[in-house]
Amino acid sequence: MKQVVIIGGGLAGVEAAWQAAEAGVQVHLYEMRPVQPTPAHRTDKLAEIVCSNSLKSDEPGTASYLLKEELRRAGSLVMEAAAATRVPAGAALAVDREKFADRITERISRHPNIELVREEVKNVPEDQITVIATGPLSSEALTEEIMKLTGSDQLYFYDAIAPIVVADSIDTTIAFRAARYDKGGDDYLNCPFDQEQYDRFYEALITANSVPLQRFEETRWFEACLPIEEAARRGIHTLRFGPMKPVGLADPRTGREPYAVVQLRQENLLADAYSLVGFQNHLRYGEQARVLRLIPGLERAEFLQYGQIHRNTYICSPRVLDRTMQMRERQSVFFAGQITGVEGYVESVAMGWLAGINAARLASGQMLIKAPVGTAIGALAHYVSSANSINFQPINITFALLPSLNEQQRKRFRRKRDRHQLQVELALKEWDSWLQEIHFKSQISDPRFQIPDLKSQIPDLKSVSDLKSQVSDLKSQVSDLKSQISDSVSSTPENLPG
């Protein structure tokens, strides 16, 4: 039977494994945990989420929604699991991370075409089709192997994890429930600051002691995951225009917008834990407890998890990858997920989806596919395979990656929100058409963007004639049945015993 090796059981790896297995290929999925732990993971479950439990916005009209919707229509395992384990988070898609990992681990373990192997892979197989989906936390041995394979210098950036607090330790006489602009109702807890409280918190934050970095290299933070203390050093108001912006919120105690606010997002279905949104940091644990308890409502906070920092590794994909996620020089090897230079959970899943399908097609002797650049998945694949390799940086999905609207479309839709909605509609129509072209069974989840098959809705004359004949026969049968019932009813009293 045709076989594919997939290295890494994270979000990209499980998606790649599922798609390849669903295509009829035998998959050997290697996950090194628990044999070899990582600095960030705490369990041996597949698809364990180690940072935020949010998969970002799922609000129609956003680029993040578009990416999710493409995956949903393409039968994504990860998106199915996310829907099944969703927790309240306003317009965002957030999951109960334990149930999420449990569900995916079970689905992968039960698939007849997937063999889950718990061991560390130190060398990339030379005689097998392989998908490398080891994410940002590849082991040292495999990282060295990857660097030899790609023939490029190691690239990296530092990433951080946000703290989690026990729900019962939050003072709800201070923290109030609301979402910005009422999007999502009251899914978030909000800790409001006045100016004096904010100034005291800011001073404590910028003077707190951080955990020293492990390597003496230039520190390159990814802007979307910038630690709060690093952001604060850019200016006293940086946080107030970032993760602590109070816009769209009103403190019910005063009826006014706070000076600043910290939002807490539900972590699990039991609602017994909340994470501090946007509060990733690399402070020492004792310093975190001291500084974060200056947040109004968290004075007695009990921490389930402190913020952490870890080193992320990614390759210079434009030098080595095609839009298919296949290496140009060594065509039996594919890369998927964050190691390719995409940033974000769903972005990693998307690259896993593409790599898994193409690995299966290569194993089956089929032509590889390239997603259209007018779609979110196609735009990401295009970016990582063709960006400027000199200043290559990880990226999230944004509308800037998609084709621009023409002048007529821009004039028709003057509001940015309307233009973005149009881009989403155009991209989804192109995505659905492409799935049909490659004979992929599309799973339309949002009926607003479903493309009707007009030909199938136009019956020929023969079928109309047949239908009329069937209707006539049915009417005749109904008439006969009514007569039988009438005869039976009229004769019943005479035939009853006694």
Short mmCIF file of N, CA, C and O in Angstrom, two decimals, residues 54-60 62 64-65 68 72 86-94 178-188 263 265 417:
data_model
loop_
_atom_site.label_atom_id
_atom_site.label_comp_id
_atom_site.label_asym_id
_atom_site.label_seq_id
_atom_site.Cartn_x
_atom_site.Cartn_y
_atom_site.Cartn_z
N SER A 54 -7.41 30.45 21.94
CA SER A 54 -8.20 31.11 20.91
C SER A 54 -7.62 30.87 19.52
O SER A 54 -6.41 31.00 19.30
N LEU A 55 -8.51 30.52 18.58
CA LEU A 55 -8.12 30.37 17.18
C LEU A 55 -8.47 31.64 16.41
O LEU A 55 -8.65 31.62 15.21
N LYS A 56 -8.60 32.72 17.13
CA LYS A 56 -8.85 34.07 16.61
C LYS A 56 -10.27 34.21 16.06
O LYS A 56 -11.11 33.34 16.20
N SER A 57 -10.51 35.33 15.41
CA SER A 57 -11.86 35.73 15.03
C SER A 57 -12.53 34.73 14.08
O SER A 57 -11.90 34.21 13.16
N ASP A 58 -13.82 34.51 14.34
CA ASP A 58 -14.64 33.71 13.43
C ASP A 58 -15.83 34.55 12.95
O ASP A 58 -16.89 34.02 12.63
N GLU A 59 -15.61 35.85 12.93
CA GLU A 59 -16.65 36.77 12.50
C GLU A 59 -16.65 36.88 10.98
O GLU A 59 -15.62 37.21 10.38
N PRO A 60 -17.78 36.60 10.31
CA PRO A 60 -17.82 36.71 8.85
C PRO A 60 -17.35 38.08 8.39
O PRO A 60 -17.66 39.10 9.00
N THR A 62 -14.05 38.72 8.05
CA THR A 62 -12.65 38.87 8.46
C THR A 62 -11.78 37.85 7.73
O THR A 62 -12.26 36.80 7.29
N SER A 64 -9.47 36.06 9.08
CA SER A 64 -9.37 34.87 9.92
C SER A 64 -10.56 33.94 9.70
O SER A 64 -10.41 32.71 9.64
N TYR A 65 -11.75 34.51 9.57
CA TYR A 65 -12.94 33.71 9.27
C TYR A 65 -12.79 33.02 7.93
O TYR A 65 -13.13 31.83 7.78
N LYS A 68 -10.68 29.91 8.14
CA LYS A 68 -11.40 28.83 8.82
C LYS A 68 -12.47 28.23 7.91
O LYS A 68 -12.65 27.01 7.86
N ARG A 72 -13.06 24.43 6.77
CA ARG A 72 -14.30 23.71 7.10
C ARG A 72 -14.89 23.07 5.85
O ARG A 72 -15.35 21.93 5.88
N ARG A 86 -15.89 23.97 21.35
CA ARG A 86 -15.89 25.44 21.42
C ARG A 86 -16.35 25.93 22.79
O ARG A 86 -17.25 25.36 23.40
N VAL A 87 -15.73 27.02 23.26
CA VAL A 87 -16.15 27.68 24.49
C VAL A 87 -16.49 29.13 24.16
O VAL A 87 -16.03 29.67 23.15
N PRO A 88 -17.31 29.80 24.98
CA PRO A 88 -17.69 31.19 24.69
C PRO A 88 -16.48 32.11 24.62
O PRO A 88 -15.63 32.10 25.50
N ALA A 89 -16.41 32.90 23.54
CA ALA A 89 -15.30 33.85 23.37
C ALA A 89 -15.70 34.98 22.44
O ALA A 89 -14.90 35.44 21.64
N GLY A 90 -16.95 35.40 22.53
CA GLY A 90 -17.39 36.49 21.67
C GLY A 90 -17.33 36.10 20.21
O GLY A 90 -17.82 35.04 19.81
N ALA A 91 -16.72 36.95 19.40
CA ALA A 91 -16.61 36.69 17.96
C ALA A 91 -15.46 35.76 17.63
O ALA A 91 -15.27 35.39 16.48
N ALA A 92 -14.68 35.38 18.63
CA ALA A 92 -13.52 34.50 18.40
C ALA A 92 -13.93 33.04 18.51
O ALA A 92 -14.95 32.71 19.12
N LEU A 93 -13.13 32.17 17.92
CA LEU A 93 -13.30 30.73 18.06
C LEU A 93 -12.27 30.25 19.07
O LEU A 93 -11.07 30.19 18.77
N ALA A 94 -12.73 29.94 20.28
CA ALA A 94 -11.85 29.44 21.33
C ALA A 94 -12.31 28.04 21.72
O ALA A 94 -13.49 27.70 21.57
N ALA A 178 -18.47 41.54 29.55
CA ALA A 178 -18.83 42.30 28.34
C ALA A 178 -17.83 41.94 27.25
O ALA A 178 -16.73 41.45 27.52
N ALA A 179 -18.24 42.16 26.01
CA ALA A 179 -17.33 42.07 24.86
C ALA A 179 -17.30 43.43 24.19
O ALA A 179 -18.28 44.19 24.26
N ARG A 180 -16.19 43.77 23.58
CA ARG A 180 -16.09 45.08 22.93
C ARG A 180 -17.19 45.25 21.91
O ARG A 180 -17.42 44.38 21.07
N TYR A 181 -17.88 46.37 21.97
CA TYR A 181 -18.97 46.71 21.07
C TYR A 181 -20.09 45.67 21.09
O TYR A 181 -20.82 45.50 20.12
N ASP A 182 -20.20 44.91 22.21
CA ASP A 182 -21.24 43.88 22.38
C ASP A 182 -21.13 42.74 21.38
O ASP A 182 -22.10 42.03 21.14
N LYS A 183 -19.96 42.55 20.79
CA LYS A 183 -19.76 41.43 19.87
C LYS A 183 -19.52 40.17 20.69
O LYS A 183 -18.47 39.97 21.26
N GLY A 184 -20.52 39.31 20.74
CA GLY A 184 -20.38 38.09 21.52
C GLY A 184 -21.01 38.21 22.89
O GLY A 184 -20.83 37.33 23.73
N GLY A 185 -21.76 39.29 23.14
CA GLY A 185 -22.46 39.42 24.41
C GLY A 185 -21.51 39.64 25.58
O GLY A 185 -20.72 40.58 25.58
N ASP A 186 -21.57 38.73 26.58
CA ASP A 186 -20.78 38.94 27.80
C ASP A 186 -19.77 37.82 28.00
O ASP A 186 -19.57 37.33 29.11
N ASP A 187 -19.14 37.40 26.92
CA ASP A 187 -18.24 36.24 26.98
C ASP A 187 -16.91 36.53 27.69
O ASP A 187 -16.23 35.60 28.11
N TYR A 188 -16.52 37.79 27.83
CA TYR A 188 -15.24 38.14 28.45
C TYR A 188 -15.46 38.75 29.84
O TYR A 188 -16.44 39.46 30.07
N GLN A 263 -8.64 42.02 29.52
CA GLN A 263 -9.72 41.07 29.25
C GLN A 263 -9.29 39.65 29.59
O GLN A 263 -8.15 39.25 29.33
N ARG A 265 -10.37 35.59 29.06
CA ARG A 265 -11.16 34.72 28.18
C ARG A 265 -11.30 33.33 28.79
O ARG A 265 -10.33 32.77 29.30
N ARG A 417 -15.08 47.67 5.67
CA ARG A 417 -15.75 46.44 6.09
C ARG A 417 -16.50 45.79 4.92
O ARG A 417 -16.49 44.57 4.77
#
